[in-house]
Tab-separated table of C-alpha atoms and ligand atoms in Angstrom:
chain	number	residue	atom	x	y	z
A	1492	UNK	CA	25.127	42.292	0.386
A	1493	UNK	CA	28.562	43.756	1.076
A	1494	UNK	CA	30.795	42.266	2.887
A	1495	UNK	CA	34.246	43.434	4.650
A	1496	UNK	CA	35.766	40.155	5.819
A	1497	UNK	CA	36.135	39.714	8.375
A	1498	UNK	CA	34.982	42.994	10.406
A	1499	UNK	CA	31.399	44.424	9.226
A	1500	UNK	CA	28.582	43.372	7.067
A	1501	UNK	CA	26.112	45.455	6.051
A	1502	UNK	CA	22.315	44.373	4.839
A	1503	UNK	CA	18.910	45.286	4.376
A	1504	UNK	CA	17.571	46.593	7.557
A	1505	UNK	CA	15.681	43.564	9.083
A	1506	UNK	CA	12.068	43.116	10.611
A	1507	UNK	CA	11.022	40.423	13.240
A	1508	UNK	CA	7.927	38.157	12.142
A	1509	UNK	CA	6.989	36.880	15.808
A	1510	UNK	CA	7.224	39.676	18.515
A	1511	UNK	CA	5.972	39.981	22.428
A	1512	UNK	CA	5.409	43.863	23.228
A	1513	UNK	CA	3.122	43.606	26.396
A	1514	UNK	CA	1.516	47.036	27.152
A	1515	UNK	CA	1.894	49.630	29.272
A	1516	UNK	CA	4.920	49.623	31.400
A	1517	UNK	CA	6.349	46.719	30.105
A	1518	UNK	CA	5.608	47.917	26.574
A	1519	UNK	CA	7.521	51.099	27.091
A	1520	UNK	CA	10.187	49.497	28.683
A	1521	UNK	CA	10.815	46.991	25.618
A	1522	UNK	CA	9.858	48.294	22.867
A	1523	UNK	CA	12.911	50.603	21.978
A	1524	UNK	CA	15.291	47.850	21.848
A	1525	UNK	CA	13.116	46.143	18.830
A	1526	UNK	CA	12.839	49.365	17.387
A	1527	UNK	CA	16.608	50.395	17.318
A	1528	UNK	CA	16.999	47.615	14.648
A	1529	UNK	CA	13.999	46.367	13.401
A	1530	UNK	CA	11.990	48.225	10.578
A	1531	UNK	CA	8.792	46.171	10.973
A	1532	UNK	CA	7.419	43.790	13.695
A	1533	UNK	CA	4.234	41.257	13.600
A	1534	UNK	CA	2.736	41.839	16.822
A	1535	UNK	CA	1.127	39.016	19.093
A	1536	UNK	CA	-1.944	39.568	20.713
A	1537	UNK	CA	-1.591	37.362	23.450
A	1538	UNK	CA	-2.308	40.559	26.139
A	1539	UNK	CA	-5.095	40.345	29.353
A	1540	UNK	CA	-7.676	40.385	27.617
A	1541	UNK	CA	-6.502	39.427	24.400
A	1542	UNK	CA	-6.481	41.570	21.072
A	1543	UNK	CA	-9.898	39.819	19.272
A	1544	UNK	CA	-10.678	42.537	17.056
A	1545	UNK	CA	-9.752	45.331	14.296
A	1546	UNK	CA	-10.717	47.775	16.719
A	1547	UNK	CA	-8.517	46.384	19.325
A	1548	UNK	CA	-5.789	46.099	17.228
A	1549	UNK	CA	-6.076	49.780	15.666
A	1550	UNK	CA	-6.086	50.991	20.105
A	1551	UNK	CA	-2.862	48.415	20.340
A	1552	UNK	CA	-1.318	49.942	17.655
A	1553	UNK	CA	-1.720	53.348	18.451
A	1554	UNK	CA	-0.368	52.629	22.257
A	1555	UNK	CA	2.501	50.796	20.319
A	1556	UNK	CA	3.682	53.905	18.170
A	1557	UNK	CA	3.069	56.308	21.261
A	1558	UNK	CA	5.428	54.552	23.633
A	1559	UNK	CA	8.357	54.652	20.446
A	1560	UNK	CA	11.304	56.663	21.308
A	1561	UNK	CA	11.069	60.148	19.252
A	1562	UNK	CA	11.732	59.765	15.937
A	1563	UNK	CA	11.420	55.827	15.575
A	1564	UNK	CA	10.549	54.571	12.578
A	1565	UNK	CA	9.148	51.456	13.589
A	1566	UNK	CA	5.948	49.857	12.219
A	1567	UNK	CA	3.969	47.701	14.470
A	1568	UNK	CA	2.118	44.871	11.590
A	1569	UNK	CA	-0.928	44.104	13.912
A	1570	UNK	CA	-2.216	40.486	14.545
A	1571	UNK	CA	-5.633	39.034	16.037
A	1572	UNK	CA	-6.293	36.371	18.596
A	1573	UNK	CA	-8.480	33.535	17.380
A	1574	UNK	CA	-11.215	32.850	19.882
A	1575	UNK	CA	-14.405	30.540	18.878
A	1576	UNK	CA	-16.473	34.003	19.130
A	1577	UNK	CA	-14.825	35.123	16.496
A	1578	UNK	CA	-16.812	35.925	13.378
A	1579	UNK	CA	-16.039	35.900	9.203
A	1580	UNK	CA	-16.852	39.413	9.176
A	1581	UNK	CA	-13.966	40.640	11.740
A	1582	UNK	CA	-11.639	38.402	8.934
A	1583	UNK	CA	-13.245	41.117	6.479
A	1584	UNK	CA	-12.407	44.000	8.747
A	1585	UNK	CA	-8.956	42.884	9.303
A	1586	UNK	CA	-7.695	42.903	5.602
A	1587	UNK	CA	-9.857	45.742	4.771
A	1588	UNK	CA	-8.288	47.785	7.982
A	1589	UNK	CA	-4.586	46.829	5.974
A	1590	UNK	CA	-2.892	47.454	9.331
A	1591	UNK	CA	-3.413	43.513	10.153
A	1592	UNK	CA	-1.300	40.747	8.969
A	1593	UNK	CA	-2.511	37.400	10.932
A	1594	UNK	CA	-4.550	36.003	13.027
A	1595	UNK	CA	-2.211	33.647	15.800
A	1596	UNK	CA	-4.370	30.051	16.903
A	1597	UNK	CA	-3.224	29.368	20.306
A	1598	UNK	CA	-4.790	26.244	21.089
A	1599	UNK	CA	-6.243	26.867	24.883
A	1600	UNK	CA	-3.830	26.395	28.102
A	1601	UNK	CA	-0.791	25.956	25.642
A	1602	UNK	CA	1.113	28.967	26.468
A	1603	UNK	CA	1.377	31.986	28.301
A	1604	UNK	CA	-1.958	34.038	28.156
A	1605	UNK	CA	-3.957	31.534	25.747
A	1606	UNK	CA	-6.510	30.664	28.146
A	1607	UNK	CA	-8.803	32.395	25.003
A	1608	UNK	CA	-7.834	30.608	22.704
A	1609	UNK	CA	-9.629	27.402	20.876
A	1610	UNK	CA	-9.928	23.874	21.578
A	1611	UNK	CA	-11.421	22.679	18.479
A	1612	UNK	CA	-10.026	23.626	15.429
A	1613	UNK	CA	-14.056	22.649	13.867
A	1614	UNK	CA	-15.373	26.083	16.432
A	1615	UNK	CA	-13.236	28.202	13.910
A	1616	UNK	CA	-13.940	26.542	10.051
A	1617	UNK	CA	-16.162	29.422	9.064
A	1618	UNK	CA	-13.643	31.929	9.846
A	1619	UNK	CA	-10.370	29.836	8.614
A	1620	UNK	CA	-12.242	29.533	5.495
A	1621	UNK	CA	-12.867	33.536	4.983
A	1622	UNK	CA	-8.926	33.674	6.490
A	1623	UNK	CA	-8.492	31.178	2.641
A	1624	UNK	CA	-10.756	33.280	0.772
A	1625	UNK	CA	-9.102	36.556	1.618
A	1626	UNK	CA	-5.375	35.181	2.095
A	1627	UNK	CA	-5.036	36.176	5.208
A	1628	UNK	CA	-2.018	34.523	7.161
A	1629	UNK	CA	-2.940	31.841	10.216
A	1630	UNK	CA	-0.117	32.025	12.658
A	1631	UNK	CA	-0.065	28.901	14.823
A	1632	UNK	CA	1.030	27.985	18.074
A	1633	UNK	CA	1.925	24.432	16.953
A	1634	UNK	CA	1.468	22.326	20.399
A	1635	UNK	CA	-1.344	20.273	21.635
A	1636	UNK	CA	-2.216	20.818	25.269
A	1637	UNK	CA	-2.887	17.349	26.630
A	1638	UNK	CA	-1.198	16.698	29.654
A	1639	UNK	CA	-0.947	12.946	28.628
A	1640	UNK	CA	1.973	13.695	25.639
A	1641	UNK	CA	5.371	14.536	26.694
A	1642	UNK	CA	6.085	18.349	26.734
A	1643	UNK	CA	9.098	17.765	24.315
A	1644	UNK	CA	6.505	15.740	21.868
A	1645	UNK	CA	4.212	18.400	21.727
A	1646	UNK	CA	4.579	19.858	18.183
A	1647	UNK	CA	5.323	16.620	16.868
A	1648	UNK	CA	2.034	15.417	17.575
A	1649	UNK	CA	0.266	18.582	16.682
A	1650	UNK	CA	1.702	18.451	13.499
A	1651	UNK	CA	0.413	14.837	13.127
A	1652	UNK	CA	-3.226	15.403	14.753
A	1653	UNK	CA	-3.801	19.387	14.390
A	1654	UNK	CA	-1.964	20.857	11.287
A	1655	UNK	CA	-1.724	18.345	8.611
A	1656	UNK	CA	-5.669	17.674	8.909
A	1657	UNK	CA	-6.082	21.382	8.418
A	1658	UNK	CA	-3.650	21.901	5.574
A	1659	UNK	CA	-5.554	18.970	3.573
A	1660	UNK	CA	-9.009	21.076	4.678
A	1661	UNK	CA	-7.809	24.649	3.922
A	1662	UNK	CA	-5.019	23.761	1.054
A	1663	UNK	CA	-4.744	27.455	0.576
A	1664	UNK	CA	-4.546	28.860	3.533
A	1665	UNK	CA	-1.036	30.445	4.151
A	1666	UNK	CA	-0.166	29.409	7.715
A	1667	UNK	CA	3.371	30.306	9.703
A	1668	UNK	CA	4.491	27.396	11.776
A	1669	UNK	CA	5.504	30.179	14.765
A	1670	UNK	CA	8.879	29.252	16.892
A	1671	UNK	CA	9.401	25.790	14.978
A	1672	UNK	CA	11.799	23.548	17.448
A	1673	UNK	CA	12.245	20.410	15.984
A	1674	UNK	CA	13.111	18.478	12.367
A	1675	UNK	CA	9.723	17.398	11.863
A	1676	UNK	CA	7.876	20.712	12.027
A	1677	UNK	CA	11.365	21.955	9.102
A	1678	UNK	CA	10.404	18.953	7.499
A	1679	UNK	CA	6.410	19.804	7.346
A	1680	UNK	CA	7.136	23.181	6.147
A	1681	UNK	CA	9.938	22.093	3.582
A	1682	UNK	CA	6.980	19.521	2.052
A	1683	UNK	CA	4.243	22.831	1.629
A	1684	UNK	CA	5.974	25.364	-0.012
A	1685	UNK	CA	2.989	27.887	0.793
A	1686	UNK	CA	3.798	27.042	4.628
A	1687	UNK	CA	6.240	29.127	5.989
A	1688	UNK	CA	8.442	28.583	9.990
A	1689	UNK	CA	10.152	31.759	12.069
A	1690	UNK	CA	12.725	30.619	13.798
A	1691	UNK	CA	14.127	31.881	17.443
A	1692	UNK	CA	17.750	32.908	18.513
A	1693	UNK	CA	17.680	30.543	21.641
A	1694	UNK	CA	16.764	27.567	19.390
A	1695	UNK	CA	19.307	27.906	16.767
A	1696	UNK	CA	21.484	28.361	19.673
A	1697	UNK	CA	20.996	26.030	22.542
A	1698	UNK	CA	19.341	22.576	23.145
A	1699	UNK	CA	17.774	21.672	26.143
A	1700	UNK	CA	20.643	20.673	28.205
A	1701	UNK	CA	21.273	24.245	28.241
A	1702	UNK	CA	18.239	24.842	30.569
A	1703	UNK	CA	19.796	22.535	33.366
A	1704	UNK	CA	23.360	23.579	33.126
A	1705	UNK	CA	24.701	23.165	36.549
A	1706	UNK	CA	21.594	24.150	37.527
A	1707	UNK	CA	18.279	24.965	36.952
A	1708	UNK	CA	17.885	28.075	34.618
A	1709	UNK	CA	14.521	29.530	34.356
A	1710	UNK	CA	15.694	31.930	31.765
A	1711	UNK	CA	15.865	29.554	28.960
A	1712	UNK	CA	12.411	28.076	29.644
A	1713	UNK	CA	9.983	29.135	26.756
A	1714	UNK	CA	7.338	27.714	24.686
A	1715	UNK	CA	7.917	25.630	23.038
A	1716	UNK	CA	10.426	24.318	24.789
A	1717	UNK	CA	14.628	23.823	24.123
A	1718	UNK	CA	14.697	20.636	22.379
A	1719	UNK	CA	17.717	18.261	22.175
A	1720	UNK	CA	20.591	18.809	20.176
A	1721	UNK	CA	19.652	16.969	16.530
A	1722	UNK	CA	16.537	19.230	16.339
A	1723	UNK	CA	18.628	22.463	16.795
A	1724	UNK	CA	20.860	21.190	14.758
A	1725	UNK	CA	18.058	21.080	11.699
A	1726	UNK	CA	16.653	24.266	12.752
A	1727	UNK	CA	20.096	26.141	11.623
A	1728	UNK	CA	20.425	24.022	8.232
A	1729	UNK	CA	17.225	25.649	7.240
A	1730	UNK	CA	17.522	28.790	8.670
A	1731	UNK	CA	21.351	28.935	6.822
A	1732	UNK	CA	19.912	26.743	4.198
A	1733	UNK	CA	18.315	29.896	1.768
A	1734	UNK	CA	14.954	28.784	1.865
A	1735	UNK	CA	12.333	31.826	2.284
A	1736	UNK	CA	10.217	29.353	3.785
A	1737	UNK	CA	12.058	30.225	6.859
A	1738	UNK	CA	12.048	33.538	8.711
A	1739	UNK	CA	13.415	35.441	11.614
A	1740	UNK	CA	11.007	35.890	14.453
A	1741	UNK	CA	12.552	36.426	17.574
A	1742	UNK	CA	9.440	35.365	20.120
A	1743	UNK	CA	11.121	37.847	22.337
A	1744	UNK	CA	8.872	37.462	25.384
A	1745	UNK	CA	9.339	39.596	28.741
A	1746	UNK	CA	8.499	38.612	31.564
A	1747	UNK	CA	9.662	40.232	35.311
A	1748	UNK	CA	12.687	38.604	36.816
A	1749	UNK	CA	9.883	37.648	39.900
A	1750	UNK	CA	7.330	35.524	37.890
A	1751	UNK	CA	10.270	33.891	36.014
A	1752	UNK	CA	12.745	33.263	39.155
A	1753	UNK	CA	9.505	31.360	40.899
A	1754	UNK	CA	8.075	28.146	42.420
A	1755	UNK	CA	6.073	28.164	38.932
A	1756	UNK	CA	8.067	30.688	36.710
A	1757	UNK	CA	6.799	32.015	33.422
A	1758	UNK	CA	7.601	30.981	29.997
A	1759	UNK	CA	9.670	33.070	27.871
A	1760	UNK	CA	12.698	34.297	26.751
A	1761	UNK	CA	13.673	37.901	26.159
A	1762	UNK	CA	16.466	38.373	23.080
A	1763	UNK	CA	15.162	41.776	21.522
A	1764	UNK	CA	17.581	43.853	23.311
A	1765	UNK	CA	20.274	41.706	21.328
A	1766	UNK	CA	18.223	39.698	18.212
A	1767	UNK	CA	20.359	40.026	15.546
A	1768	UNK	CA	23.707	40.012	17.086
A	1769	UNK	CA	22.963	36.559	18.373
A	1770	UNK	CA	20.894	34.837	14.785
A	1771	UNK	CA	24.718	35.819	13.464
A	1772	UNK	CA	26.400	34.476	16.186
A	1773	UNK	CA	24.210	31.333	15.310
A	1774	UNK	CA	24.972	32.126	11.539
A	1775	UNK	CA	28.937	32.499	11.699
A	1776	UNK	CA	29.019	29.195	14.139
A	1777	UNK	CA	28.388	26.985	10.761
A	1778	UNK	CA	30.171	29.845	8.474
A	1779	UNK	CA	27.121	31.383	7.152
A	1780	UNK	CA	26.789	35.214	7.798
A	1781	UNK	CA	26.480	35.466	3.730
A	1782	UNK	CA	22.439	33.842	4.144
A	1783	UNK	CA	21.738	36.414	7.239
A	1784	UNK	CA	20.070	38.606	4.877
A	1785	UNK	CA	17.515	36.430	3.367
A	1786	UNK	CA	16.814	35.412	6.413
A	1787	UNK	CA	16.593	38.216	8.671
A	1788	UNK	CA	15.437	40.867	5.867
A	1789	UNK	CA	14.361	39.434	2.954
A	1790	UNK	CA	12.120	36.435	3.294
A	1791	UNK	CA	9.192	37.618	5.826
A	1792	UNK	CA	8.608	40.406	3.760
A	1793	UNK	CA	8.026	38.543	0.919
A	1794	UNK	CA	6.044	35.911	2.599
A	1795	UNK	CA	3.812	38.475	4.276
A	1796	UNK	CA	3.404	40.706	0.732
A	1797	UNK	CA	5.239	43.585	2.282
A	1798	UNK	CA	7.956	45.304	0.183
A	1799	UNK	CA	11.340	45.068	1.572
A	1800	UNK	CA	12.882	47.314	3.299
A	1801	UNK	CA	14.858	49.906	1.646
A	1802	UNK	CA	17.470	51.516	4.579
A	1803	UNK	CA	20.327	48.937	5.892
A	1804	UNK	CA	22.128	47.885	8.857
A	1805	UNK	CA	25.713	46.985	9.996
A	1806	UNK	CA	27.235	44.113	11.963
A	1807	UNK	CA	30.234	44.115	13.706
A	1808	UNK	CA	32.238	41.934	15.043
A	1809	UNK	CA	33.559	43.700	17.770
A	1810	UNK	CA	32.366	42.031	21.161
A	1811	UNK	CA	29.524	43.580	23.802
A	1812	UNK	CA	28.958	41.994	27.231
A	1813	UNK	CA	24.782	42.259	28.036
A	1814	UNK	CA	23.675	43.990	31.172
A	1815	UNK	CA	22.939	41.503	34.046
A	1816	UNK	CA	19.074	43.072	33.726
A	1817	UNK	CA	17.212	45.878	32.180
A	1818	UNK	CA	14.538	48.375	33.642
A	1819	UNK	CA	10.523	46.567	33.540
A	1820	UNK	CA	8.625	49.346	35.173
A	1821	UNK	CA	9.205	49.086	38.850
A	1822	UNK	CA	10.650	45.601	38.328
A	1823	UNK	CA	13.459	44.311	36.738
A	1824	UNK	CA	13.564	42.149	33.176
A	1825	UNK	CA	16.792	39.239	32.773
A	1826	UNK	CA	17.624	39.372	29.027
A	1827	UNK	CA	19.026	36.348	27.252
A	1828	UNK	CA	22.860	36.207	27.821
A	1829	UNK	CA	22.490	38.332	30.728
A	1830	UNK	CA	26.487	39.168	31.413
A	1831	UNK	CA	27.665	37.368	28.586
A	1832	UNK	CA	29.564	39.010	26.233
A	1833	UNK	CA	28.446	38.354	22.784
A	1834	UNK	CA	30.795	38.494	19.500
A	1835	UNK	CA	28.780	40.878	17.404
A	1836	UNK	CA	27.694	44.437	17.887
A	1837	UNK	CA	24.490	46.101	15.426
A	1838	UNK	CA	24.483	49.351	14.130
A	1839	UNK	CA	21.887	51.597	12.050
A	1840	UNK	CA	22.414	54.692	10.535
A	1841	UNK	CA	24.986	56.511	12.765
A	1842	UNK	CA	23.809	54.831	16.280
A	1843	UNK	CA	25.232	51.621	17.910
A	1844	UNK	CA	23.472	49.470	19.803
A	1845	UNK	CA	23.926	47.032	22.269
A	1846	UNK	CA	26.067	49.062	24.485
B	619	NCD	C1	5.194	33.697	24.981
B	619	NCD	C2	4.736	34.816	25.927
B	619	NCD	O1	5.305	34.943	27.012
B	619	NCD	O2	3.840	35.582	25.556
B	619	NCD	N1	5.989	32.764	25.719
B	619	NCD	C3	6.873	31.876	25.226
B	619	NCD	O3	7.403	31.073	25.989
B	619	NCD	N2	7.188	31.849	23.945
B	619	NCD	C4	4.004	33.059	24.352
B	619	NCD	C5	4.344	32.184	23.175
B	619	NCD	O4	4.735	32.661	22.120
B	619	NCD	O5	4.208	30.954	23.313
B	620	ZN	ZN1	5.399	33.989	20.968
């Protein structure tokens, strides 16, 4: 990495290992600002109806690269949904289509469109055992869905009752702990080094009091949700910390300003229109722009088998304020930090960003 202190940095180009594109509209509408940066992004299938096969995912993709702006770059790495239907064979046609990299367990009613997804773990052993067999990476969704445990216990306790039973099972399975929040899911992953964790902007950034700062503010409610301040806390020591065990995935998620701004808003957060600016703004707060590489551009890449990429990209700090709301086909989509100005600007080859 080369470094101008204190002005620019420039790095690997990064990719984003946890990504929300919708389709359609929405998909058109987003997908340029992921693209503008990011070489590479794994793609959750979480649409209505879900993405449950190779076949689905080679009709995703294909939507994907036709709503790129001209001349993009951009390579959507596909992912399928786990649903108990779900067969060993598909597992085959996955790896042997090479254009998927996952398959994402959503356990059922735990987050926005996984009303497909399984409630017993034992509905899927065939298929996690072909997933072993052929290396194929499980991305999880690590929360349990009864209503009796405390939202902000959630991943806790699916780490207790959900993933450590299935790491003893499947000891070779390679499994990404998606949008880790708290110490013990950094701790879980630290303890199997063939685990790996992406990590979000909004959780290295904020804790939860951020979410009822004078004020109720739907636009920091995700999934998993904000946690208090000693989780975030760990979060940033490992994602600073130079581990490739830990990964940037941005869970950008958009959803219309109406179903978030509701009696019973949406979950999700939408950061792609500014990822990178803000993991360094999260970075520089504990003096570590010098690990933003491995991080951001170096350590999915190599957990996923992929070669790195080879082009680059610059940060600057010089400062950006974010528009109070992008275009989401006819409606309107509140980014993270709406109208806050933000202390780094990205640029690739030739184009800023962020303006
Ligand atoms: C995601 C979405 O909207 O698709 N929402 C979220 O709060 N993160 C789903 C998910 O990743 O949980
Ligand atoms: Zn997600």
């Amino acid at each position: 990495m080369q470094t101008n202190p204190p002005h620019t940095l420039t790095f690997t180009r990064p990719d984003d290992w946890h990504l929300h594109l919708r389709d359609g509209e929405a998909l058109a509408a987003v997908v340029g600002h992921t693209a503008a940066v990011f070489r590479r992004a794994i793609v959750m299938p979480n649409l209505k109806p879900p993405v449950r096969t190779t076949d689905d995912a080679r009709a995703y993709r294909q939507r994907i690269l036709a709503a790129l702006p001209a001349g993009s770059d951009f390579e959507p790495l596909m992912t399928l949904y786990l649903t108990a239907a779900m067969q060993p064979a598909e597992i085959d046609r996955a790896v042997d289509s090479g254009i998927v990299h996952g398959v994402k367990y959503y356990p059922a009613g735990a987050t926005t469109n996984s009303d497909a997804g399984v409630r017993d773990l034992a509905d899927v052993t065939a298929v996690l055992e072909r997933m072993q067999e052929r290396d194929l990476v499980l991305q999880v969704h690590g929360e349990v869905t009864d209503p009796a445990v405390d939202p902000f216990d959630r991943e806790a306790v699916f780490i207790d009752t959900v993933l450590s039973p299935l790491v003893r099972r499947l000891p070779k399975l390679r499994i990404v702990f998606e949008h880790a929040t708290t110490r013990e899911a950094v701790a879980f992953v630290t303890d199997h080094p063939h685990l790996a964790a992406t990590l979000t902007p909004q959780h290295l950034l904020l804790s939860r009091a951020a979410m009822f700062e004078k004020g109720i503010r739907p636009h920091l409610y995700c999934l998993p949700i904000l946690k208090r301040e000693s989780h975030r806390e760990k979060l940033l020591e490992a994602a600073v910390s130079g581990s490739p065990q830990f990964f940037l995935g941005t869970d950008s998620a958009p959803h219309s300003r109406i179903t978030k701004e509701a009696a019973c808003g949406c979950a999700g957060v939408y950061s792609a229109h500014a990822a990178l600016a803000l993991y360094a703004q999260a970075f520089d707060s504990v003096g570590r722009l010098d690990r933003l590489e491995g991080f951001a551009s170096h350590f999915g890449a190599d957990y996923y088998r992929l070669a790195r990429n080879q082009d680059q990209v610059t940060l600057t700090r010089e400062p950006w304020t974010v528009p109070d709301v992008y275009p989401f086909g006819a409606e309107a989509l509140v980014p993270f930090r709406a109208g806050e100005t933000l202390p780094f600007t990205v640029s690739t080859s030739g184009a800023t960003l962020g303006r």
